[in-house]
Coordinates of C-alpha atoms and ligand atoms in Angstrom, one line a residue:
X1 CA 91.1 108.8 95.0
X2 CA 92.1 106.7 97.6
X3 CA 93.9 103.9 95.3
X4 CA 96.0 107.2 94.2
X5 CA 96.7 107.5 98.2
X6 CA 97.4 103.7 98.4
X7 CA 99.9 103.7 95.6
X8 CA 101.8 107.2 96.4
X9 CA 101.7 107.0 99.9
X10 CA 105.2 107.4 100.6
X11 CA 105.0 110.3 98.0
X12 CA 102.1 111.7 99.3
X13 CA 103.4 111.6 102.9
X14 CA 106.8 113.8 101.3
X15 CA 104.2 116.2 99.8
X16 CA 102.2 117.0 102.9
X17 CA 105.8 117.9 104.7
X18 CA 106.9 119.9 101.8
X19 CA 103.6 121.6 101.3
X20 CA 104.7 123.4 104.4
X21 CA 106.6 126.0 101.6
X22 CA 103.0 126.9 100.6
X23 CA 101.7 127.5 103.9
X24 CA 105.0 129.6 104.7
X25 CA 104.0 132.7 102.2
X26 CA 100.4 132.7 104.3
X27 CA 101.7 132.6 107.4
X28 CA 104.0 135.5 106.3
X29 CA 101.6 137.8 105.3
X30 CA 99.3 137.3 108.4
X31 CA 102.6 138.4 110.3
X32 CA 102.8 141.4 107.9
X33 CA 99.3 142.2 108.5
X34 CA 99.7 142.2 112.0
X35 CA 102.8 144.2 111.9
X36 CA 100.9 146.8 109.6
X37 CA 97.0 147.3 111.9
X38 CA 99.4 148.5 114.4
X39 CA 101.4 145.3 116.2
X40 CA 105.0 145.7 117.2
X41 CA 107.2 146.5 113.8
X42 CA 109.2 143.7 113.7
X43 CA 106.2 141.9 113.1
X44 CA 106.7 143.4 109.8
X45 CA 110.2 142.9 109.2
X46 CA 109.5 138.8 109.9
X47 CA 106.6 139.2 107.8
X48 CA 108.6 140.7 105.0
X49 CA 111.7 137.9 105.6
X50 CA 109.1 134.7 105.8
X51 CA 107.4 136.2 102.5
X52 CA 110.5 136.3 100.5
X53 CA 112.2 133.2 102.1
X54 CA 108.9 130.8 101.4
X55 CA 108.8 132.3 97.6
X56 CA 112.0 131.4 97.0
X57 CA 112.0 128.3 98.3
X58 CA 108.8 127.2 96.9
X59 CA 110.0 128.1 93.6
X60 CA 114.1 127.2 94.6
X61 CA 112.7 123.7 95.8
X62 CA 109.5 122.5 96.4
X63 CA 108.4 122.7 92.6
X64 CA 111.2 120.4 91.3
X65 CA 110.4 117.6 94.4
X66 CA 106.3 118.2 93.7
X67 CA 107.5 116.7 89.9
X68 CA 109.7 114.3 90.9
X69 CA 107.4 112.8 93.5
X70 CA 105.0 112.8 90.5
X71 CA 107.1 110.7 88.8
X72 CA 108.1 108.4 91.3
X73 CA 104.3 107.6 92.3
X74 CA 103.5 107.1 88.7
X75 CA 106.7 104.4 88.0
X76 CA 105.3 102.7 91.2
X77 CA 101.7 102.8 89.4
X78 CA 102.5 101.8 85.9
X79 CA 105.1 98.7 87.7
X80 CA 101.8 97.7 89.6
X81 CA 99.4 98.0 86.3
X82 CA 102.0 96.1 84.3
X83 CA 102.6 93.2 86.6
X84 CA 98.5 92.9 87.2
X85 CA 98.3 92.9 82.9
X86 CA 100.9 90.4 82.8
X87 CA 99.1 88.0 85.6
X88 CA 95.6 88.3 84.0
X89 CA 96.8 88.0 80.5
X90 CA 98.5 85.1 81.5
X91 CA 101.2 85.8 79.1
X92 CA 98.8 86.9 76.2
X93 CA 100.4 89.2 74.2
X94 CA 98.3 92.2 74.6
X95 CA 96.3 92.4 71.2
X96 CA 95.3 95.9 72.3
X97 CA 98.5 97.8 72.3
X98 CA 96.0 101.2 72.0
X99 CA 94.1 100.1 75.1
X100 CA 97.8 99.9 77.1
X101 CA 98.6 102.9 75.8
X102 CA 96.0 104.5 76.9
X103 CA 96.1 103.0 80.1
X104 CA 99.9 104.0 80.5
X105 CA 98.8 107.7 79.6
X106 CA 96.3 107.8 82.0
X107 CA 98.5 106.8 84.7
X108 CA 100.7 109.7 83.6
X109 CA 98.2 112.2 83.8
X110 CA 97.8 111.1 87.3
X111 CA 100.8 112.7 88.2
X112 CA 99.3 116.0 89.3
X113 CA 97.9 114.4 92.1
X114 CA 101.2 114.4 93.6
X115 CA 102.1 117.3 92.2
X116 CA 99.4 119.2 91.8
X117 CA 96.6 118.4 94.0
X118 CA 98.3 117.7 97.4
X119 CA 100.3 121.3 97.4
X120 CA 97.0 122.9 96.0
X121 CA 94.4 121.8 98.4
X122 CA 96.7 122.4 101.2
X123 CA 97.3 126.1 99.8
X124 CA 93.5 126.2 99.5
X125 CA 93.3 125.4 103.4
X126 CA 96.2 127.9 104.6
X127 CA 94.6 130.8 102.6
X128 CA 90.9 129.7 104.3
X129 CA 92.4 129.8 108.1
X130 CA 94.2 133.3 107.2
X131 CA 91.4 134.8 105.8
X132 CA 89.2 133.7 108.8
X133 CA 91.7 135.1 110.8
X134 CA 92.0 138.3 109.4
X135 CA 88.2 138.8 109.0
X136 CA 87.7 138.2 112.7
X137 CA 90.8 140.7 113.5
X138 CA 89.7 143.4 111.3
X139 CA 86.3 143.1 111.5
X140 CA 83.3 142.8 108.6
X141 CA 85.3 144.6 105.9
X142 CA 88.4 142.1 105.4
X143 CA 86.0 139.2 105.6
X144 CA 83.0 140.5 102.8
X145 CA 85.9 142.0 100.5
X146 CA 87.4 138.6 99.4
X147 CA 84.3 137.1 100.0
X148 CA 82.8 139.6 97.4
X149 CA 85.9 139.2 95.1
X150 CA 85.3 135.5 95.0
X151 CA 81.5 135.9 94.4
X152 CA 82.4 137.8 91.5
X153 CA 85.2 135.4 89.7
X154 CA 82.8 133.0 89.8
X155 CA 80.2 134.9 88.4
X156 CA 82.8 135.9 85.6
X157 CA 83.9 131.9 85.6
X158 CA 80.8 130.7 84.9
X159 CA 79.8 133.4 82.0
X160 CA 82.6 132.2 80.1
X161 CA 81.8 128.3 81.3
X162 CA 78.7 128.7 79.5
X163 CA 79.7 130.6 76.6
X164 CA 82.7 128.0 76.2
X165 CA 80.2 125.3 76.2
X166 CA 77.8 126.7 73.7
X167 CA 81.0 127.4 71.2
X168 CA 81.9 123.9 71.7
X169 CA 78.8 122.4 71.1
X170 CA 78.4 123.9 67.8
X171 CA 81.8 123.3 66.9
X172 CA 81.1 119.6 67.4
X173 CA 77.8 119.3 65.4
X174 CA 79.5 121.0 62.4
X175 CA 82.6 118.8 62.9
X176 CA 79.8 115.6 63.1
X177 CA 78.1 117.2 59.7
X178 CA 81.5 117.4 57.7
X179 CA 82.2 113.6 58.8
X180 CA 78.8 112.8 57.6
X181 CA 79.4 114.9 54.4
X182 CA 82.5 113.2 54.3
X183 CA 81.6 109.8 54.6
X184 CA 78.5 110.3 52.2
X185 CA 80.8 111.7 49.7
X186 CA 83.5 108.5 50.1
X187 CA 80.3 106.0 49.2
X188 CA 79.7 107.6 46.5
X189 CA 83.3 108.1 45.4
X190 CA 82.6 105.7 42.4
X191 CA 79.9 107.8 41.5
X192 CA 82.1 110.8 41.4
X193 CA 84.9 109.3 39.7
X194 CA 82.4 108.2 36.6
X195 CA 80.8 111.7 36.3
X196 CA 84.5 113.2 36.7
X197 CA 83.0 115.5 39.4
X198 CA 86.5 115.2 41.9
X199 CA 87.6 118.9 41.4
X200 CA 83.8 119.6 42.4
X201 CA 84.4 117.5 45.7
X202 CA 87.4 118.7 46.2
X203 CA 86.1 122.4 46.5
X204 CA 83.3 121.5 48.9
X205 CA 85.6 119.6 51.1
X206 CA 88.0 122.2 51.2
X207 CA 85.4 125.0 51.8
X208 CA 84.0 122.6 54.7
X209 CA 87.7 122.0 56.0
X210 CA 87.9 125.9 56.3
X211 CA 84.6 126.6 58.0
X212 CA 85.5 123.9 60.7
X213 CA 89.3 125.1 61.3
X214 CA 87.7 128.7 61.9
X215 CA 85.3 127.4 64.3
X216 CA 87.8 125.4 66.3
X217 CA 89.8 128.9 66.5
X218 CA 86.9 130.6 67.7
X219 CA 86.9 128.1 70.4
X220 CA 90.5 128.5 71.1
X221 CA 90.2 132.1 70.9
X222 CA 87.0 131.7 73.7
X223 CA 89.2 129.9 76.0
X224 CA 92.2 131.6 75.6
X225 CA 90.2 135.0 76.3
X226 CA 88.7 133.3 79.8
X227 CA 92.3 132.2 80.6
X228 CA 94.1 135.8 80.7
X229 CA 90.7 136.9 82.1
X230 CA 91.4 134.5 85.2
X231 CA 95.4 135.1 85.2
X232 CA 94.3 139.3 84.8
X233 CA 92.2 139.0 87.8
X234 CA 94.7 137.1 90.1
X235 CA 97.8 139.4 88.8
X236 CA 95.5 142.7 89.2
X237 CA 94.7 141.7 92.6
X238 CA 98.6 141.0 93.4
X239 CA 99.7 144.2 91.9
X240 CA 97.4 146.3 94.0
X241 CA 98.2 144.7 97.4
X242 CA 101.6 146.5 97.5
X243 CA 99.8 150.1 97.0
X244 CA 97.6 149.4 100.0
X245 CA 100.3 148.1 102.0
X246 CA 100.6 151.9 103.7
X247 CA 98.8 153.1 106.2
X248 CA 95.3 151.7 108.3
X249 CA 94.9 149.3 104.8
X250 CA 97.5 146.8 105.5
X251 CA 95.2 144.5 106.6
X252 CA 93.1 144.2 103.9
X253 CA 96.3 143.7 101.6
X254 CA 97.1 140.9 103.1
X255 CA 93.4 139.7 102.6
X256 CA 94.2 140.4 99.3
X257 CA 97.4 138.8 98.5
X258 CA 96.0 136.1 100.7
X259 CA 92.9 135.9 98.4
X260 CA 94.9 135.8 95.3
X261 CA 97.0 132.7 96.5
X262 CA 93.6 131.0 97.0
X263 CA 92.7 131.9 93.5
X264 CA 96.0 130.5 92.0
X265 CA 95.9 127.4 94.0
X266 CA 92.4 127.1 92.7
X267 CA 93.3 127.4 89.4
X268 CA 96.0 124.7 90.2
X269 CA 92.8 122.4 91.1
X270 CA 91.0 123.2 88.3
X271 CA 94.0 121.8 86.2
X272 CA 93.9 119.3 87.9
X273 CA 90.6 117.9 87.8
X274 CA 90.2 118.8 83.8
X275 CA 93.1 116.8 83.6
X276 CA 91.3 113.7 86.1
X277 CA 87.9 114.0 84.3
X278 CA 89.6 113.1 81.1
X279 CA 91.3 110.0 81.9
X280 CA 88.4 109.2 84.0
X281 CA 87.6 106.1 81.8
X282 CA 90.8 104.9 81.2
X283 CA 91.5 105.1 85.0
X284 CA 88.5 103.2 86.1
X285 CA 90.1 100.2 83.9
X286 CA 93.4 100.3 85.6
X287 CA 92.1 100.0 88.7
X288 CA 89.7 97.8 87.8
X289 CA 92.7 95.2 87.2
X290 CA 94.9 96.5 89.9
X291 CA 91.8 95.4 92.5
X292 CA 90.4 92.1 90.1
X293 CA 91.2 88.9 91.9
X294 CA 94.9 87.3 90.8
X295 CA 96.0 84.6 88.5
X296 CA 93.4 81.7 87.7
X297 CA 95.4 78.9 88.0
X298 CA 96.0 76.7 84.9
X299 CA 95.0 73.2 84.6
X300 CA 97.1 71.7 82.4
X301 CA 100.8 70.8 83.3
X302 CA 102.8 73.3 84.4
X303 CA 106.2 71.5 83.5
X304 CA 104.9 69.0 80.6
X305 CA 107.3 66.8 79.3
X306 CA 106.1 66.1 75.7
X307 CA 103.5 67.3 73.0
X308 CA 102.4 64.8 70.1
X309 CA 100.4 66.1 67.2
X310 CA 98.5 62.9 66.3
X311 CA 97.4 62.5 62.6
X312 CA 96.2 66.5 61.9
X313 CA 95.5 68.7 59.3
X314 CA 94.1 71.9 58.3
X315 CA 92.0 72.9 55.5
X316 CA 90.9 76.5 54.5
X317 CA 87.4 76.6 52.6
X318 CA 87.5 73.3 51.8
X319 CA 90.8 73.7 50.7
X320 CA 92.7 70.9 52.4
X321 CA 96.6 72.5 53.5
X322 CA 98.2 69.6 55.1
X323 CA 97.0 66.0 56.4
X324 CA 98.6 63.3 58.5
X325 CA 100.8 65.2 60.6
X326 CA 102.0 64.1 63.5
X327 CA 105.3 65.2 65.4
X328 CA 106.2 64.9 68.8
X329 CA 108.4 67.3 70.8
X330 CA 110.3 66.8 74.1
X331 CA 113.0 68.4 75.8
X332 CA 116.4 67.5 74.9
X333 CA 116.6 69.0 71.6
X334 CA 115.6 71.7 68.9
X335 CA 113.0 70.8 66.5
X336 CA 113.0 73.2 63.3
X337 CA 110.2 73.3 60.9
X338 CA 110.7 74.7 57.5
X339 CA 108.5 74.2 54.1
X340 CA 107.9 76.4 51.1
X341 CA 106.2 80.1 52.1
X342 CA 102.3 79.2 52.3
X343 CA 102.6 75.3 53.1
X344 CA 101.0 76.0 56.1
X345 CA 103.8 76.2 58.6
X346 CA 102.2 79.2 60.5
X347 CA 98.8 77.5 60.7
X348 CA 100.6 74.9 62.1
X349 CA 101.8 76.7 65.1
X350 CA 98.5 77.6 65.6
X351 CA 97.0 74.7 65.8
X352 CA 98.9 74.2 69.0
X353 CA 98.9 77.4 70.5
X354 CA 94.7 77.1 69.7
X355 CA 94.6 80.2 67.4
X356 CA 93.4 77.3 65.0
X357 CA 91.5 74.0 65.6
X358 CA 92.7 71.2 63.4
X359 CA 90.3 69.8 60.7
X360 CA 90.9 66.4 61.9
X361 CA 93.6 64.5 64.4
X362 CA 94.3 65.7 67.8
X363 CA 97.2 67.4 69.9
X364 CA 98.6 66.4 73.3
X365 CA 100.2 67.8 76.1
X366 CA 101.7 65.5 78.6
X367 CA 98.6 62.9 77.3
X368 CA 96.0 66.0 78.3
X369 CA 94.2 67.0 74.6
X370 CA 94.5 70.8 74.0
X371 CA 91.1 70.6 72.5
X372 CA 90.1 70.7 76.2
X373 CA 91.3 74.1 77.1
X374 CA 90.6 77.6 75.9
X375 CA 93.3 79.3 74.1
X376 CA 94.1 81.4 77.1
X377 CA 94.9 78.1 79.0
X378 CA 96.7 77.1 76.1
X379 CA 98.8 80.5 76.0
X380 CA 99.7 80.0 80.0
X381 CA 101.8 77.4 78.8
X382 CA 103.0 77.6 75.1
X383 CA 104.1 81.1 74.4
X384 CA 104.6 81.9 70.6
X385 CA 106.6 84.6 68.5
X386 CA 106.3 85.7 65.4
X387 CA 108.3 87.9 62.8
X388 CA 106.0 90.9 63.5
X389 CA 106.2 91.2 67.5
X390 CA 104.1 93.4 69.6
X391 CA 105.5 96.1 71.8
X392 CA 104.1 99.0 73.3
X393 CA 105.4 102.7 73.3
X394 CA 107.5 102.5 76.5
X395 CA 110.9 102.3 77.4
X396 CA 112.8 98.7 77.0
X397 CA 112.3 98.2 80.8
X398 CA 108.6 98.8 81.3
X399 CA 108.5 96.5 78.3
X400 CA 110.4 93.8 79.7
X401 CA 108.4 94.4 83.4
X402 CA 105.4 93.3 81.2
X403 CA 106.2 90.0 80.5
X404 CA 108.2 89.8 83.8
X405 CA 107.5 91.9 86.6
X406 CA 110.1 90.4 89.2
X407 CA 113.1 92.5 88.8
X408 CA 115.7 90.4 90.4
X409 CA 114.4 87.6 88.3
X410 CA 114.8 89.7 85.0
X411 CA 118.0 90.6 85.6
X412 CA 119.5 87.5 86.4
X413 CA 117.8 85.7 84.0
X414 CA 119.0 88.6 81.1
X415 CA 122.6 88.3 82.9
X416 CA 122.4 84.8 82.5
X417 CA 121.5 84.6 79.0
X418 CA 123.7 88.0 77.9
X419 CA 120.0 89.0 75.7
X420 CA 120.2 92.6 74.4
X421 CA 123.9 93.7 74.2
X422 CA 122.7 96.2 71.7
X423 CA 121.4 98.1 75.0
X424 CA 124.7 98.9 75.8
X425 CA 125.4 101.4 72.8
X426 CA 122.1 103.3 73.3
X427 CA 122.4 106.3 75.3
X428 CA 119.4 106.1 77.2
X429 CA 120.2 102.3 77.9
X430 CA 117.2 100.4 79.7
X431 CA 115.6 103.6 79.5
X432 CA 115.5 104.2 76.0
X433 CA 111.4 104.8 74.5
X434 CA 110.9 102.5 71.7
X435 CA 108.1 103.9 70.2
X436 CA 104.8 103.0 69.0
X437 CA 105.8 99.0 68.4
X438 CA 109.0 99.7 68.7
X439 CA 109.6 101.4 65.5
X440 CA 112.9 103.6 67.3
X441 CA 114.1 100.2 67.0
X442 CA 115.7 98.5 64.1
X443 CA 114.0 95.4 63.1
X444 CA 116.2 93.2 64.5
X445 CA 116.4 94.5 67.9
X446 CA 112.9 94.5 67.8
X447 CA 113.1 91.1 67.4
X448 CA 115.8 90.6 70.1
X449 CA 113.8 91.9 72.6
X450 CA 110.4 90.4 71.6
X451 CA 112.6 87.3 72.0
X452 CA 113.5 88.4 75.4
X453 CA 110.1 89.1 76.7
X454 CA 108.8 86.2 75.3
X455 CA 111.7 83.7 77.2
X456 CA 111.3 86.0 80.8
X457 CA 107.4 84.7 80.5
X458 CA 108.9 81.3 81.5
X459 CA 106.5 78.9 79.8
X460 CA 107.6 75.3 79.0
X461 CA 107.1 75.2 75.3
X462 CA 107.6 77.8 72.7
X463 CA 106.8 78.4 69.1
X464 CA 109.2 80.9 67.1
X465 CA 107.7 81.6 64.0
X466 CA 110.7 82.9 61.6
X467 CA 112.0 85.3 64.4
X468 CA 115.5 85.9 62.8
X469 CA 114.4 86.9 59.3
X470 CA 115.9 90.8 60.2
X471 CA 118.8 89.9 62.5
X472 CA 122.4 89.5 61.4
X473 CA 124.7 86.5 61.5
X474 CA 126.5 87.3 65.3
X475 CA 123.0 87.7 66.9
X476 CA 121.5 85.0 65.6
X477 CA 124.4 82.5 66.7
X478 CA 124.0 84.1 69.7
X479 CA 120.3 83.7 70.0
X480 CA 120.5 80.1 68.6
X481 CA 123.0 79.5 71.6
X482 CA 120.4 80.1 73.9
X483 CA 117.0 78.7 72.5
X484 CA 119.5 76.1 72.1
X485 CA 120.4 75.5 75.4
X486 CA 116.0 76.4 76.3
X487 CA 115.5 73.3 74.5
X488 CA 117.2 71.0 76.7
X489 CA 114.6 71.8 79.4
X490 CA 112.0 73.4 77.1
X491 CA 109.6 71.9 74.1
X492 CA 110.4 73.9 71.0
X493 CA 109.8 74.3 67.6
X494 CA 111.2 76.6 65.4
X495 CA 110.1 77.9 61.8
X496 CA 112.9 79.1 59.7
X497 CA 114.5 78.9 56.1
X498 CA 117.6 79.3 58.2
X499 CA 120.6 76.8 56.6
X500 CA 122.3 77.9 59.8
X501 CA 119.3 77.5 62.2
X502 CA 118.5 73.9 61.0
X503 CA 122.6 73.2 61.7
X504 CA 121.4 73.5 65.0
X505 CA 118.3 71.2 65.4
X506 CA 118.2 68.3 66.4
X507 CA 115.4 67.3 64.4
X508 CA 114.4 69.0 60.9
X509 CA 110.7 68.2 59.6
X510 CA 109.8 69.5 56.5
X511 CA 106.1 70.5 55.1
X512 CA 104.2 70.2 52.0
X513 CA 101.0 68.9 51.9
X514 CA 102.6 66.5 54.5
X515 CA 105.6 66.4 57.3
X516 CA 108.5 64.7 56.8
X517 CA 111.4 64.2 58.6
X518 CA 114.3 65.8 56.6
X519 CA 117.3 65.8 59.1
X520 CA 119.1 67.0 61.8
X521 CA 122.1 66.3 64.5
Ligands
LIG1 N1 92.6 82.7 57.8 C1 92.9 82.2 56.6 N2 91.9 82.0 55.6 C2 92.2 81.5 54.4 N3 93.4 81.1 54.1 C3 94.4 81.2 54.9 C4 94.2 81.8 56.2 N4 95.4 81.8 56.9 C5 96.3 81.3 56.0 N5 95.7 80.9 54.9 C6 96.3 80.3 53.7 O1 96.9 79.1 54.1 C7 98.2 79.0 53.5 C8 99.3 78.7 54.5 O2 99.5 79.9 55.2 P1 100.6 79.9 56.3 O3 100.8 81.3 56.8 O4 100.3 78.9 57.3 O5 101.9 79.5 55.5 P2 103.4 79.5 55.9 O6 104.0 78.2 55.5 O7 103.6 79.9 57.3 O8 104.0 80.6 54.9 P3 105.3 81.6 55.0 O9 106.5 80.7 54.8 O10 105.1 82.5 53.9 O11 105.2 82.3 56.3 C9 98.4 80.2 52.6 O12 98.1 79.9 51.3 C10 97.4 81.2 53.2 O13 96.9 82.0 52.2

């Protein structure tokens, strides 16, 4: 709770002003209360006007701000979350794109903490102090009547707790026993092929399929029932507190209206911490990394100026795949690497970004052997790309903030480089969702902006492992302009079957069975 404070504060803050919209419709009924147990009459008629002023403008105003505070200290979360992933990951792609994703949805849910929680528990409080109030003003009778009413939605609430409980229990062992049935049945689905006994299985599972759906109805059905019975109870109670506004009752009409804010705003918590509870896991990771200690620093040379493979190879059961390579890259120039499909030119990238260990020879950063370091160290300086890049569900800026959380950094670095013109034509631009891996993308934007992320992570050498395969002619001039002009600076090698990407390299090897220098500029 109080890393939710720390990272909305300023939201928080906004919501403990605004809240004051809840408090207003308390405050007016304690005035109509005391208007109507026999105070002055315009007590009444401010009552009345603070009543209907503080609905309105809880639901002309403070509702919309609640959300977009909600919002606001979520971004600031998920910014935070992304740049501590980035720093412990070191630039590691993120293998687990589900574990993110869960992460991000976590942080989502989170929202009603600012928009939820805050307004509720301060509702809570305001309905507490008038009910106090009005129970020492009108004596025992205001005070036990809510205090009864409460007693008894909770004695309701808890009937239905239980009976919820005991519905969904059953509805998870039978859901267990048809997985069982289910997975028993799919070992033995060879069986049942040979004895022709499919239509057989196919008429149990379906009978099974249709006594789970009607128990997870049932369920629904439970929960739906204990929901109107809640909303029946506060509505009831709201409804009857204008036919007891006449006469000597007033008072205790107030206590109820008073008594059926607190039951909304409870309901409002109870939201809220359903909502919590679920993400609980998932939230205990994030701040996990938001509190672990920052970046371990590297060892090995943060601006290397050469890498020599010396005399490798790589072998696959016994199977030898290549021997006797050695190449060297430096800046200065491109270095492309192409072969027939299954010579091993993948394996050789991983060999020096240590997905791989080489079956014999040895590879060198700056005279340091890679062998050394773990493939983590390895990946804080040598970041790789593939053809099948990893991106995760968000938009194209929380994507990019992953593999560079500096903003002014990104921008002038994207500027700079003119990466992702495509942005321009869609309508959401940076905010555009891409999807589950980007699949709202076409394949070569996908690419594109894998490419981008990848160059923001600022390492000094970079493997690009047939990134171009989906993306047309213009782009991939374009692209080849700037790995290009990386390469002066940066150690690069580049697989590709590209006539036009080899144009640009200063140095072509070729691989089968060995490496050999076939060209370049
Ligand atoms: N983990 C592995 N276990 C066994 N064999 C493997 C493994 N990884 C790759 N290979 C084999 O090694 C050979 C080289 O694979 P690699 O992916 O390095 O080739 P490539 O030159 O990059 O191919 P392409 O041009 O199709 O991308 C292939 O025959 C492949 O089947």
């Amino acid at each position: 709770m109080s890393q939710l404070f720390h990272y909305g504060k300023e939201q928080v803050g906004r919501a403990l002003v605004e809240s004051g919209w809840g408090w207003l419709p308390t405050v007016g009924w304690a005035l109509l209360a005391a208007g109507l147990i026999g105070q002055p009459r315009e007590l009444v008629w401010a009552g009345s006007g603070v009543v209907a002023c503080a609905a309105l403008g809880s639901w002309l105003v403070a509702r919309r701000r609640f959300h977009a505070w909600g919002l606001a200290a979520t971004t600031q979360l998920h910014g935070a979350y992304l740049a501590s992933l980035a720093r412990r990951a070191e630039g590691r792609t993120p293998d687990a794109g589900t574990t993110l994703q869960r992460d991000l949805t976590a942080i989502d849910k989170v929202a009603g903490f600012y928009n939820v929680l805050v307004p509720a528990v301060l509702g809570v409080g305001a309905s507490w102090v008038l009910l106090m109030g009005l129970s020492l003003w009108q004596h025992s009778l205001v005070a036990t009547l809510p205090i009864g009413c409460l007693v008894v939605v909770a004695l309701v609430l808890r009937l239905l707790t239980s009976r919820v409980s005991r519905r969904d229990r059953a509805c998870l062992h039978r859901f267990v026993a048809l997985g069982q049935l289910f997975l028993e049945t799919l070992g033995g689905l060879t069986t049942l092929v040979s004895y022709e006994a499919g239509t057989l299985f196919g008429q149990r599972f379906a009978s099974q399929s249709e006594r789970f759906r009607r128990a997870t109805m049932r369920v629904l059905q439970t929960q739906l029932a204990s929901l109107i019975a809640i909303n029946g109870l506060v509505y009831l109670t709201l409804l009857l507190a204008p036919l007891a506004l006449r006469g000597p009752l007033g008072g205790r009409a107030a206590a109820f209206v008073t008594l059926a804010t607190l039951m909304l705003n409870g309901r409002q918590l109870g939201y809220f911490s359903h909502g919590i509870k679920s993400q609980r896991p998932a939230l205990r990771e994030v701040f996990g990394l938001l509190e672990a200690a920052p970046r371990v620093t590297a060892d090995l040379p943060a601006h290397p100026q050469q890498l020599v493979m010396r005399d490798c190879a790589a072998a696959f059961d016994d199977q030898s795949l290549f021997k006797n390579v050695s190449l060297t890259l430096a800046p200065g120039g491109l270095t492309v690497l192409c072969g027939a499909n299954g010579s091993g030119k993948t394996t050789l990238l991983n060999l020096i970004n240590g997905s791989r260990e080489p079956a014999r020879g040895a590879i060198l950063l700056d005279g340091q052997d890679l062998a050394q370091f773990s493939a983590q160290k390895r990946a804080s300086v040598i970041g790789t790309l593939g053809p099948a890049p990893q991106l995760f569900s968000g938009t194209i800026a929380s994507n990019l903030k992953l593999a560079c959380p500096d903003d002014a950094r990104r921008r002038a670095f994207l500027a700079r480089w003119q990466l992702l013109a495509f942005i321009r034509d869609l309508p959401a631009g940076w905010n555009t969702v891409i999807g589950e891996n980007g699949r709202l993308l076409s394949p070569g934007q996908r690419q594109e902006l894998a490419l981008a992320m990848l160059l923001l992570t600022d390492k000094p050498v970079y493997l690009l492992d047939e990134i171009t395969t989906s993306v047309d002619r213009r782009t991939t001039k374009h692209l080849l302009d700037v790995v290009g002009a990386l390469s002066r600076s940066h150690l690069i090698l580049w697989v590709s079957h590209d006539p036009l990407v080899q144009a640009h390299a200063s140095k072509v090897y070729q691989l089968a069975g060995q490496l050999a220098l076939k060209g370049g500029r």
